[in-house]
mmCIF file of C-alpha atoms and ligand atoms in Angstrom:
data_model
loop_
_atom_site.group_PDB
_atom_site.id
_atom_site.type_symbol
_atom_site.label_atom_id
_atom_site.label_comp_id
_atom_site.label_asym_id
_atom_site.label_seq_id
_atom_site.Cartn_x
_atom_site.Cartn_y
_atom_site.Cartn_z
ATOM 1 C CA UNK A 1 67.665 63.270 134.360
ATOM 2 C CA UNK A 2 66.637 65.635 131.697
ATOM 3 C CA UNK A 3 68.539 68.735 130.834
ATOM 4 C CA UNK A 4 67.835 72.046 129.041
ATOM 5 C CA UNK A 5 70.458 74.796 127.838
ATOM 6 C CA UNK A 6 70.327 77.965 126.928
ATOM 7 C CA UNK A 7 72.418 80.750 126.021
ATOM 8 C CA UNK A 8 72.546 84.673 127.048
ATOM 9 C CA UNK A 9 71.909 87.375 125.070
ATOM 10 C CA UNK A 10 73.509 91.029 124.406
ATOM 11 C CA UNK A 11 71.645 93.788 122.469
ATOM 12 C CA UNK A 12 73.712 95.649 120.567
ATOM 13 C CA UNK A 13 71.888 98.601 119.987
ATOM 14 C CA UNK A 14 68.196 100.015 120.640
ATOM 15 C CA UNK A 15 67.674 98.906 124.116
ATOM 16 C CA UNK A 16 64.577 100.764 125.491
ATOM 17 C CA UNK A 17 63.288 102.680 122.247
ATOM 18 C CA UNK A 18 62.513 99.039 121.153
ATOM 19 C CA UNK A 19 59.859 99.215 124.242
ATOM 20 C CA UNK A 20 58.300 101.989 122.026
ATOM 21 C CA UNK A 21 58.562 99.796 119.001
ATOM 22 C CA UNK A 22 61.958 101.121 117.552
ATOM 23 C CA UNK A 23 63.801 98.806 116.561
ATOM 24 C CA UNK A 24 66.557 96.808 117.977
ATOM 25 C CA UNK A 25 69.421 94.783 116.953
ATOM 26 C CA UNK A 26 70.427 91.842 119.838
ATOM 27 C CA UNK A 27 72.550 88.850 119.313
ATOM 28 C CA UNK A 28 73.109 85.051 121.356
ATOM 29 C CA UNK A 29 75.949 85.379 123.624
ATOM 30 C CA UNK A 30 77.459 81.643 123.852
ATOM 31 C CA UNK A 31 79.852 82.923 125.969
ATOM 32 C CA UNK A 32 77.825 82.395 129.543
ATOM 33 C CA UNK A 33 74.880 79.971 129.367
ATOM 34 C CA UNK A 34 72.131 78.359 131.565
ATOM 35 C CA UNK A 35 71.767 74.690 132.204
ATOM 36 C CA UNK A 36 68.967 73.111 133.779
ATOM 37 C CA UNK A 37 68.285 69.910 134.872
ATOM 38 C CA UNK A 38 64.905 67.903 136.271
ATOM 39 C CA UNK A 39 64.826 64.573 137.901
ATOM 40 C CA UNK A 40 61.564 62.967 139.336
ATOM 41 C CA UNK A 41 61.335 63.054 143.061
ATOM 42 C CA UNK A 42 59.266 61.548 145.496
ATOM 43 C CA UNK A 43 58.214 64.786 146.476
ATOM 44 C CA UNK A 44 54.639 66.238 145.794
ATOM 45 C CA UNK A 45 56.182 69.424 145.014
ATOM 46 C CA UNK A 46 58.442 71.013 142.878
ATOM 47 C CA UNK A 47 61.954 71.675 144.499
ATOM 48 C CA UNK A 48 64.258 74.281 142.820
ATOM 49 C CA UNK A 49 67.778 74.360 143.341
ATOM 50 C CA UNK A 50 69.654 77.413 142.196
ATOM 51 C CA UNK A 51 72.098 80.471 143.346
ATOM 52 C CA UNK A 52 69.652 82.799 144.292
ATOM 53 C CA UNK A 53 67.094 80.310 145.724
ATOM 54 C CA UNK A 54 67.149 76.210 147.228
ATOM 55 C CA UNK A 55 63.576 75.331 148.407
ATOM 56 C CA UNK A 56 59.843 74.859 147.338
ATOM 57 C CA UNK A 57 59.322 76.467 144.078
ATOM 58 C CA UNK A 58 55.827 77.696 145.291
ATOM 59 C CA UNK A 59 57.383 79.659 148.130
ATOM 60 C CA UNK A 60 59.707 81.174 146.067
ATOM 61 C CA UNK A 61 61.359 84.578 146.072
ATOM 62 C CA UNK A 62 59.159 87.543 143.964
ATOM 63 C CA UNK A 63 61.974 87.847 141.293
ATOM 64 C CA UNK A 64 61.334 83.810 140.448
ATOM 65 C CA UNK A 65 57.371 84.973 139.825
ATOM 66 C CA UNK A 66 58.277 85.047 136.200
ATOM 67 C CA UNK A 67 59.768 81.437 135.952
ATOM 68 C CA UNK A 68 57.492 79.681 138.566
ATOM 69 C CA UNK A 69 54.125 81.149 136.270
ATOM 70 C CA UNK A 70 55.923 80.416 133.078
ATOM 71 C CA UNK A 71 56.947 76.519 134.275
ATOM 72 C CA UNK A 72 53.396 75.790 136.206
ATOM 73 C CA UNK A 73 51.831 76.744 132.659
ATOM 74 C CA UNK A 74 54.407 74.921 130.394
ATOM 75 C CA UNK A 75 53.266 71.719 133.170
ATOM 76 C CA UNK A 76 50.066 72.287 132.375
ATOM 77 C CA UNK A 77 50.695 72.364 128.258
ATOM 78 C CA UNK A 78 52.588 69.160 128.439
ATOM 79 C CA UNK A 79 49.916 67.545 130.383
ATOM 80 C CA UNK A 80 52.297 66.728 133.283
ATOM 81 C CA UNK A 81 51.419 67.590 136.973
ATOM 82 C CA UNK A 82 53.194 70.401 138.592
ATOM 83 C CA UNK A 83 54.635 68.269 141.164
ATOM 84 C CA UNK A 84 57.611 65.188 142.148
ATOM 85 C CA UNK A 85 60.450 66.998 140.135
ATOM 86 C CA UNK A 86 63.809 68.972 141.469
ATOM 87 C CA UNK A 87 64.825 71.181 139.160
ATOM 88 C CA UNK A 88 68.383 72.327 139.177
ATOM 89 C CA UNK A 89 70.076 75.965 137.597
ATOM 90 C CA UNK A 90 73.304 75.372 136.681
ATOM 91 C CA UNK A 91 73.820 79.561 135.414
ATOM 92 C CA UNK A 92 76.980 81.017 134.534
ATOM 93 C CA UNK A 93 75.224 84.439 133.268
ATOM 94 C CA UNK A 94 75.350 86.941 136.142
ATOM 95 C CA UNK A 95 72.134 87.645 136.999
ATOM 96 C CA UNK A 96 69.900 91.342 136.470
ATOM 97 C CA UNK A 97 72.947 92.000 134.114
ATOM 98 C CA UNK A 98 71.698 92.931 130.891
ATOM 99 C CA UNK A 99 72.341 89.495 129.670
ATOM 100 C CA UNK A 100 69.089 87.852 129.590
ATOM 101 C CA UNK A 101 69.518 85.679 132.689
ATOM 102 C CA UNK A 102 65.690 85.877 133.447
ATOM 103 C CA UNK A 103 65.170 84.401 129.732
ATOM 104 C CA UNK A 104 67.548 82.051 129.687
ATOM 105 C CA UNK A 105 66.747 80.450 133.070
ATOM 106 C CA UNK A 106 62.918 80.361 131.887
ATOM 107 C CA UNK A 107 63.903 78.849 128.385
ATOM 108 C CA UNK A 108 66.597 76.692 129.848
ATOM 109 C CA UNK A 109 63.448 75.185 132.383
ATOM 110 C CA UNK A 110 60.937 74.445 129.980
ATOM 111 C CA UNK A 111 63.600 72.603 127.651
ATOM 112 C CA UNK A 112 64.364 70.536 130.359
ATOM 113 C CA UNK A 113 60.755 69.983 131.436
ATOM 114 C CA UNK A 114 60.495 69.029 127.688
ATOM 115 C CA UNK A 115 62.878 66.527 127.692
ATOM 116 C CA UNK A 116 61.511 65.290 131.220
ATOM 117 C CA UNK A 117 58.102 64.432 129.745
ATOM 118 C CA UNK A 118 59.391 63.158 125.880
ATOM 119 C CA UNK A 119 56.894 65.784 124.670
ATOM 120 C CA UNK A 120 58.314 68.135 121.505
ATOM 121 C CA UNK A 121 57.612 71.757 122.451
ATOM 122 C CA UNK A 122 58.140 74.047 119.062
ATOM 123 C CA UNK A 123 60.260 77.450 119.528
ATOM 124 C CA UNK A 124 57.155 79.679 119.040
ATOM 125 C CA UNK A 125 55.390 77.589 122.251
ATOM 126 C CA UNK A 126 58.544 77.746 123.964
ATOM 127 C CA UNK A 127 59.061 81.772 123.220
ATOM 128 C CA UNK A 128 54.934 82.060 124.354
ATOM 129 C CA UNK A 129 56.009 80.687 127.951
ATOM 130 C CA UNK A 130 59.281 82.902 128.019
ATOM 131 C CA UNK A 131 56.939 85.762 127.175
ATOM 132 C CA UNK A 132 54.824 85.251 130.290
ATOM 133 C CA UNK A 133 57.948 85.063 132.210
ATOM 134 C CA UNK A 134 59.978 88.227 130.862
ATOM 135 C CA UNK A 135 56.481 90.566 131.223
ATOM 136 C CA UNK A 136 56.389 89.315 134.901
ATOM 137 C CA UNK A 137 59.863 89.894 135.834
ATOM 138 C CA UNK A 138 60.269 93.327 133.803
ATOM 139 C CA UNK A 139 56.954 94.720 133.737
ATOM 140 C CA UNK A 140 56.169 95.255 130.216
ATOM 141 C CA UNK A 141 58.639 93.737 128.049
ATOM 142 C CA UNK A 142 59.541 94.243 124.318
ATOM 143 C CA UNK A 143 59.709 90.531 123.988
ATOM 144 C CA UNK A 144 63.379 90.989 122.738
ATOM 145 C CA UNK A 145 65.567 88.804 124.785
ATOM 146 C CA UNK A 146 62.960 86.147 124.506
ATOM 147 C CA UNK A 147 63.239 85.881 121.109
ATOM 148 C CA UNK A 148 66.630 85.815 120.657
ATOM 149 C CA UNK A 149 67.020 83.332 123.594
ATOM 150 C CA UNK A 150 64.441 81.069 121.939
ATOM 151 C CA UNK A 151 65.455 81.682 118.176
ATOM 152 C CA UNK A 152 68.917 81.797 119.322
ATOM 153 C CA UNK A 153 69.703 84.080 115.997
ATOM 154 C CA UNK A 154 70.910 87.753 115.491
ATOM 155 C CA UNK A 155 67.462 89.238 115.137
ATOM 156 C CA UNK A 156 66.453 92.935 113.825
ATOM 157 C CA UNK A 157 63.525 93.125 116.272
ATOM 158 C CA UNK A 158 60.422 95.202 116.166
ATOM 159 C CA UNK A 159 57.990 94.834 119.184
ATOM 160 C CA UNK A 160 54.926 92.860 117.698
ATOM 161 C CA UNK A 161 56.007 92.228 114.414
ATOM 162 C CA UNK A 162 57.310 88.949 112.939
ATOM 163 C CA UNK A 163 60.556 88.194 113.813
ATOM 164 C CA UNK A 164 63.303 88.724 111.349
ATOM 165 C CA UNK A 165 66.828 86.800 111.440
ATOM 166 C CA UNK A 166 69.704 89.144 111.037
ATOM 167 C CA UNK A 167 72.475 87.319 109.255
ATOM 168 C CA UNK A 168 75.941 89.848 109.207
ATOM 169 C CA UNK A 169 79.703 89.110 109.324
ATOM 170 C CA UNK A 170 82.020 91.695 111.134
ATOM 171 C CA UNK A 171 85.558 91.045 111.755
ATOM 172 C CA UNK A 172 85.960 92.783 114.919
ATOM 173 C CA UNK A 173 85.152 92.046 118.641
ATOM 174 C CA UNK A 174 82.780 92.390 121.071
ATOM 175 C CA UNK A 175 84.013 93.420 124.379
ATOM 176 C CA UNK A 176 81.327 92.975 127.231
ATOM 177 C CA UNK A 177 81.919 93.950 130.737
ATOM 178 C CA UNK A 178 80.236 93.053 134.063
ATOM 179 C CA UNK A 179 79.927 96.413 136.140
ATOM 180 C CA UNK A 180 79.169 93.760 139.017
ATOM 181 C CA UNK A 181 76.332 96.178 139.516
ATOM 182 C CA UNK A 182 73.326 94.807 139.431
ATOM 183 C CA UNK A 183 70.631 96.176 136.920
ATOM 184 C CA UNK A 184 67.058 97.173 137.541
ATOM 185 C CA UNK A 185 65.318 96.550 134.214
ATOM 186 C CA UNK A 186 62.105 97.399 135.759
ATOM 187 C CA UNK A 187 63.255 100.740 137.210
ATOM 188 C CA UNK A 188 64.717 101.529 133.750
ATOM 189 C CA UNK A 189 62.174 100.912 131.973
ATOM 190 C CA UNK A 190 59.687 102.669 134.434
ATOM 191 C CA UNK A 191 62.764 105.845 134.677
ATOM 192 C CA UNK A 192 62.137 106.513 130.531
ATOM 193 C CA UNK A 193 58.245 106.059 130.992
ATOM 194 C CA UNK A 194 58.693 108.849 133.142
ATOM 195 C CA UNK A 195 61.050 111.578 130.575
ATOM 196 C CA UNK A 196 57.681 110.378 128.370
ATOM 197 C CA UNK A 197 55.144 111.649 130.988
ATOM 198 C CA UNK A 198 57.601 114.758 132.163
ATOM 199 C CA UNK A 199 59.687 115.871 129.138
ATOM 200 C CA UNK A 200 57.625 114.286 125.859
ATOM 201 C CA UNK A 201 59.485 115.956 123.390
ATOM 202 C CA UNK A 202 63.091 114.822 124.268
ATOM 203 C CA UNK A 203 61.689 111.002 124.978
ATOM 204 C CA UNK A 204 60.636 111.099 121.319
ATOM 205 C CA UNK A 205 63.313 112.460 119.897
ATOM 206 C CA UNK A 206 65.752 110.397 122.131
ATOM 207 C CA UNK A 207 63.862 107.476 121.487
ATOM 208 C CA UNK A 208 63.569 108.364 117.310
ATOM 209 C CA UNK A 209 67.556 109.343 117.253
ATOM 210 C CA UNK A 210 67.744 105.688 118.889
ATOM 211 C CA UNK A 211 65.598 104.243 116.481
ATOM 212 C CA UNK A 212 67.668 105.719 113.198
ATOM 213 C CA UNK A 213 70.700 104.774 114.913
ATOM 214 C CA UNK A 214 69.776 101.044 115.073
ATOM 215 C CA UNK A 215 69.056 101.182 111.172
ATOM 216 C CA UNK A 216 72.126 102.825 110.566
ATOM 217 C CA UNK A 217 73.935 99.716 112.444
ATOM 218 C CA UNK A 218 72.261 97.175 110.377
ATOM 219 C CA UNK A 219 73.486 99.134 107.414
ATOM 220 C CA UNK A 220 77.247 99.480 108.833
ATOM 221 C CA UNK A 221 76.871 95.849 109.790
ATOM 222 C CA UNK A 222 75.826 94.803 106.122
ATOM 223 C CA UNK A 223 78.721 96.652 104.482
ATOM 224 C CA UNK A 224 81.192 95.499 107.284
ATOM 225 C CA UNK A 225 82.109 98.719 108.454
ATOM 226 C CA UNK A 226 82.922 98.410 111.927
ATOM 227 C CA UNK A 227 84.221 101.962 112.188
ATOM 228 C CA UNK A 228 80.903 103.079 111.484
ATOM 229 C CA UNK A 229 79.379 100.500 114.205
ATOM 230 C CA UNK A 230 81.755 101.683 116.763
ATOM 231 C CA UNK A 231 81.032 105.178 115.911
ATOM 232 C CA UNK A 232 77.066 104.610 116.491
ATOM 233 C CA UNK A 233 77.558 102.661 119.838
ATOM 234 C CA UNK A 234 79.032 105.493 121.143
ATOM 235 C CA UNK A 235 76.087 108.047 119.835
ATOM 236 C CA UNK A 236 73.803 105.265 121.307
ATOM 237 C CA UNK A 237 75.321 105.393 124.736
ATOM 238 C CA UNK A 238 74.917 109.623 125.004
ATOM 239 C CA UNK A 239 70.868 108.623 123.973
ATOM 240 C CA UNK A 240 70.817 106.155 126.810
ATOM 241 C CA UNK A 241 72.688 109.235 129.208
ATOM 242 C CA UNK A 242 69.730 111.421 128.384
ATOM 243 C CA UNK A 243 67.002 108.530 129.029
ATOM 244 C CA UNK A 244 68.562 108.515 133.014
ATOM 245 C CA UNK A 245 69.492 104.779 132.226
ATOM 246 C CA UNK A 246 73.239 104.906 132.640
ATOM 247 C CA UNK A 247 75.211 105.316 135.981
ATOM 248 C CA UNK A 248 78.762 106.849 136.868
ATOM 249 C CA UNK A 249 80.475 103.002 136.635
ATOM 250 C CA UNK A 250 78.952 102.565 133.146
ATOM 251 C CA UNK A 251 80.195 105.839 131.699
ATOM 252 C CA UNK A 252 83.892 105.222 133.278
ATOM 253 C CA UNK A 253 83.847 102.056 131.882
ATOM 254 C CA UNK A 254 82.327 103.548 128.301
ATOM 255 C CA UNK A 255 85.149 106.246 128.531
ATOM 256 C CA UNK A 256 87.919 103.663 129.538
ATOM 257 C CA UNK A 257 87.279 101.483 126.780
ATOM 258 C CA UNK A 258 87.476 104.528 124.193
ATOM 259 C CA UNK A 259 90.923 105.839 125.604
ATOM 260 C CA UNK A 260 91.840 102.253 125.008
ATOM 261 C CA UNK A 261 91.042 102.850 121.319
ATOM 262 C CA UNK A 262 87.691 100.782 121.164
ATOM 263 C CA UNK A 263 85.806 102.285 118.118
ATOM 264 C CA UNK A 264 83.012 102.806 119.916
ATOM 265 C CA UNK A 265 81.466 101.772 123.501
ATOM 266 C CA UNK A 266 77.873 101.851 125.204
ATOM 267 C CA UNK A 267 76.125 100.734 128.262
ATOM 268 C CA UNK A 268 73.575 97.536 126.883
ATOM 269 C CA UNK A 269 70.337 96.184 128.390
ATOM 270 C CA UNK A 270 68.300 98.235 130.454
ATOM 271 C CA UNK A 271 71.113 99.858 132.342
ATOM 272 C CA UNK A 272 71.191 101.408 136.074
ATOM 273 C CA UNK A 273 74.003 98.903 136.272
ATOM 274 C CA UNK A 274 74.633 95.692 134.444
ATOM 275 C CA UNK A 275 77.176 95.695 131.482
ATOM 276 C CA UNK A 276 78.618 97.483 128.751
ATOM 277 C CA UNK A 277 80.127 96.832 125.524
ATOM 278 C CA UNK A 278 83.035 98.218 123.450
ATOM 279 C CA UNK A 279 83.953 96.859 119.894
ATOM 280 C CA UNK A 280 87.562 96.394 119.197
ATOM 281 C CA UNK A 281 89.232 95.935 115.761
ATOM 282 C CA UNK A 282 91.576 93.452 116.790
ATOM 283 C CA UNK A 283 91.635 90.749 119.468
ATOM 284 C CA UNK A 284 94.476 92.287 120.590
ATOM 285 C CA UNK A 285 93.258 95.668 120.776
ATOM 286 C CA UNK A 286 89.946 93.788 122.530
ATOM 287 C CA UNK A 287 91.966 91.858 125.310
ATOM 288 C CA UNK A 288 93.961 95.317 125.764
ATOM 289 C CA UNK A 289 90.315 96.967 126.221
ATOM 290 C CA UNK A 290 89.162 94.187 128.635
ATOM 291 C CA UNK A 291 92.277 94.426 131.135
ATOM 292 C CA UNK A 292 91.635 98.228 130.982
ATOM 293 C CA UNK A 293 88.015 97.906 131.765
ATOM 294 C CA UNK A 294 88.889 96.013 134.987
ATOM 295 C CA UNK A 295 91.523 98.133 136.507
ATOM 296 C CA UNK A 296 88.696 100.248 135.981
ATOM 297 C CA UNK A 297 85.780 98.489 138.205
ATOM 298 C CA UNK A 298 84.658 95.758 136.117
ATOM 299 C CA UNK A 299 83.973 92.670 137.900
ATOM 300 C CA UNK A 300 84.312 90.249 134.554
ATOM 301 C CA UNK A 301 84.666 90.928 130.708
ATOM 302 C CA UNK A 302 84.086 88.600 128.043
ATOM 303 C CA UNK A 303 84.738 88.622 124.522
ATOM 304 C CA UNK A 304 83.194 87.919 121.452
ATOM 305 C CA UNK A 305 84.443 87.706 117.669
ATOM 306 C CA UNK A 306 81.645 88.972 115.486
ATOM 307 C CA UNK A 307 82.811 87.565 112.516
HETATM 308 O O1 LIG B 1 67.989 94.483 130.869
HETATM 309 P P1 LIG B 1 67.718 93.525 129.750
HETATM 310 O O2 LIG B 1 68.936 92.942 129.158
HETATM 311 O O3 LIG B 1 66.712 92.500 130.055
HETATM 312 O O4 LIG B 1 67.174 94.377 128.518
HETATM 313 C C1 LIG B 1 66.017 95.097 128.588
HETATM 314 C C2 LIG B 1 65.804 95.807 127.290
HETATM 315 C C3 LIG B 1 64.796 96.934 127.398
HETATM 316 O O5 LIG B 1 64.676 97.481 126.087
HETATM 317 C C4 LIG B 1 65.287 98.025 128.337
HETATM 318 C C5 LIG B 1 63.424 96.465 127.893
HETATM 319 C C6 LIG B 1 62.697 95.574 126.920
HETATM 320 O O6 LIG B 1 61.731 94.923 127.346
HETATM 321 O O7 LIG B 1 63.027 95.564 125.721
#
């Protein structure tokens, strides 16, 4: 049996102006993680065994277009038939939930299939055949959760541009929380295409205040100044408001965390749903936050020292 893993991923800041190459700061969340596993099988098909889907990979539900295109061409790459091989989703990252579950299941897949056929496959091939997956499953994507699945590094990302590791050291937590909502990327995405084509000038300047607020995050982050960081998150999260990509549960949960004393909270991904974050100074202060956030509706927290 061969096995692939992979981890999630949570952007911190710049979610959807990155789509209109802004940049955007996201991070690997080892805290939830997808492991997949292939064994050979008499079968001349490809079985898939997961949560959301047991059965012939071919007939799969639409939302698995991404990862059945991405894993028939990764076959095809390795020079192995698409065919005699179970493949099995072991996932504990809730899925349409900001986290980069689509990603991580691709990645996860092809590191398996990898393994299954003794063949190296180098990150930038591997990121290629997340790429094909993420642009099904979202539309257009920015490419940023497959890069920081793949890379598994903080990255400072700019759509199209090479990728560049983002190495910083903050000692406070990350606080994310599960709405139990599940996200729409596509929608979102599609929802701030549409401020563009109805109200141009507040997309760009919604989209340019989210841009300057991502470089003024990698310049808190640098000097360690998670005041600062906390203050921006929550500047962020009134940006995301105005792009129509945040929902009631979201900004309870974003208000919650701040009467809790986070120093600063936003929704993170692409929103109508999914999870938020809240940094904390203390682990304390961040378990406090996370016990808050679920008398408040959240279905799950997790947290995350960013040190
Ligand atoms: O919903 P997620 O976690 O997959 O994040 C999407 C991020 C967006 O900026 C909204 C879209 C993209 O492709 O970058």
């Amino acid at each position: 049996m061969a096995t692939g893993i992979a981890c999630g991923k949570i952007i911190l800041i710049g979610e959807h102006a990155v789509v209109y190459h802004q940049p955007a700061i996201a991070i690997p969340f080892s805290a939830v993680q997808v492991r997949a596993h292939i064994k050979q099988t008499d079968d001349s098909i490809i079985t898939l065994n997961s949560s959301i889907y047991s059965g012939d990979l071919a007939h799969a539900p639409a939302l698995l277009d991404g990862l059945r295109t991405a894993f028939e061409k990764a076959c095809f790459h390795l020079a192995i038939q698409p065919t005699n091989m179970a493949i099995t989703i072991d996932s504990t990252i809730p899925f349409e939930r900001g986290m980069g579950s689509s990603a991580s299941v691709t990645a996860a897949a092809i590191r398996a299939l990898a393994q299954f056929t003794q063949k190296p496959l180098d990150d930038k091939t591997l990121k290629a055949f997340v790429d094909i997956s993420e642009n099904i499953a979202h539309g257009s994507s920015s490419g940023i959760d497959a890069s920081v699945i793949t890379y598994e590094t903080p990255l400072y990302y700019v759509k199209n541009q090479p990728l560049h590791p983002f190495h910083y050291s903050l000692d406070a937590y990350l606080v994310v929380a599960d709405s139990g909502i599940t996200g729409n990327t596509k929608d979102a995405v599609s929802r701030v295409k549409h401020l563009q084509e109805t109200q141009s000038e507040l997309h760009q300047q919604l989209i340019e205040q989210l841009g300057q607020l991502t470089k003024d995050t990698q310049q808190a982050l640098l000097q360690q100044n998670a005041i600062a960081v906390g203050k921006i998150f929550s500047q962020a999260h009134h940006c995301l408001q105005q792009l129509t990509v945040s929902t009631p549960l979201l900004d309870t949960l974003v208000d919650t965390a701040l009467q809790t004393g986070a120093l600063g909270a936003k929704l993170t991904g692409g929103g109508l749903g999914g999870c938020m974050i809240a940094l904390a100074s203390s682990k304390q202060q961040a378990e406090q936050i996370a016990n808050n956030l679920k008398q408040a509706g959240a279905v799950n927290t997790y947290i995350q020292h960013l040190l």
